[in-house]
Amino acid sequence: MSKLLEVKNLKTVFLTEEGRVKAVDGVSFDLQEGETLGLVGESGCGKSVSALSILRLIPYPPGRIVDGEIHFDGKNLLDISEEEMRHVRGNQIAMIFQEPMTSLNPIMTVGRQVAEPLEIHHQMNQQDAMREAVKLLEKVQIPEAGVRARSYPHQFSGGMRQRSMISMGMGCTPRLIIADEPTTALDVTVQAQLLELLKQVTRDFNTALVIITHNLGIVARYADRVNVMYAGRIVEKGITTDIYGDPRHPYTIGLLASIPQLDQDIRKKLNPIEGQPPDLAHLPTGCAFHPRCTYAVDRCRLESPRLEAVKGSHEKACWIDVTQ
Ligand code: SF4
């Protein structure tokens, strides 16, 4: 496998009334062709801002990428023109958002919306693009796709809308799909079907996939590697089996402990991480996790740890060894 995406020391800030907010603070990771990466963490940890930075979709003002490099297929996306970037978006990198109702155009039929990127990026005429759109809707298991292509988004269920977004994303056979909380608004059985579908179509097309989620259960099944984020930084990264089998950062350990287990006594309370994610405009000193960390020592309040190797590609940013 060759490297498709390489993000180096990415820093994205927002200038707010409360001051300069470091939403993404020195994030580095890479992704191979056809690989699935899970970006995990609570709301506001920088997962979505990292994804929007890759697509150069950070609203300016107040947001701005202030440092770093984003190499995709050999070129730094932060160096290319807006016109070149428009060709990358939707064509080479597609994004699937959490709530398709806000991404789909309510006054355009679903079929036209799936067909449109094919006309723009692949110069297909309207008829050919619509024929292809129907095939794509069939691929994502929309029943009677030829008929349903003429429906409007409000005539689809939530699951069908999200399937349509996947077909739209796959239309131009992108090299990378970024799925931002793709199933959060759906019920559990539809979630599982959609994730299976997403995994299957990315496998069929050898497309790399970034799944952004707060749900570690989702990435356990679908991701090859996992980056755990907290307060704009990656605090633990590694192959999925290492993160689940041998977590070394207290935050990852807390996230894993908060996942409900099927065989758990239903009278037993869940085990959430105490406290709230920090206000990024007023981060604590030292390790940003220290006010919530049951392992914290004095050094944690003073110095911020960097990512360091645990074993192989497994890395963690923590002063202590949780195995001792
Ligand atoms: Fe907890 Fe300290 Fe490790 Fe931060 S550095 S996660 S506060 S033990």
mmCIF file of N, CA, C and O in Angstrom, residues 7 27 37 122 214 281:
data_model
loop_
_atom_site.group_PDB
_atom_site.id
_atom_site.type_symbol
_atom_site.label_atom_id
_atom_site.label_comp_id
_atom_site.label_asym_id
_atom_site.label_seq_id
_atom_site.Cartn_x
_atom_site.Cartn_y
_atom_site.Cartn_z
ATOM 1 N N VAL A 7 -0.889 14.157 6.613
ATOM 2 C CA VAL A 7 -1.138 15.434 7.293
ATOM 3 C C VAL A 7 0.017 15.650 8.266
ATOM 4 O O VAL A 7 0.321 14.774 9.078
ATOM 5 N N VAL A 27 -1.606 18.450 14.533
ATOM 6 C CA VAL A 27 -2.028 17.072 14.258
ATOM 7 C C VAL A 27 -1.280 16.511 13.046
ATOM 8 O O VAL A 27 -1.153 17.167 12.012
ATOM 9 N N LEU A 37 -9.360 4.672 8.438
ATOM 10 C CA LEU A 37 -8.844 5.284 9.668
ATOM 11 C C LEU A 37 -10.011 5.826 10.485
ATOM 12 O O LEU A 37 -10.888 6.495 9.941
ATOM 13 N N HIS A 122 -16.825 14.648 -14.616
ATOM 14 C CA HIS A 122 -16.551 13.651 -15.660
ATOM 15 C C HIS A 122 -17.131 14.057 -17.006
ATOM 16 O O HIS A 122 -17.148 13.257 -17.941
ATOM 17 N N HIS A 214 -17.695 9.695 17.616
ATOM 18 C CA HIS A 214 -17.432 9.697 19.051
ATOM 19 C C HIS A 214 -17.592 8.283 19.587
ATOM 20 O O HIS A 214 -17.386 8.039 20.769
ATOM 21 N N ALA A 281 -10.911 27.737 24.420
ATOM 22 C CA ALA A 281 -10.394 29.109 24.567
ATOM 23 C C ALA A 281 -9.668 29.281 25.906
ATOM 24 O O ALA A 281 -8.931 30.236 26.099
#
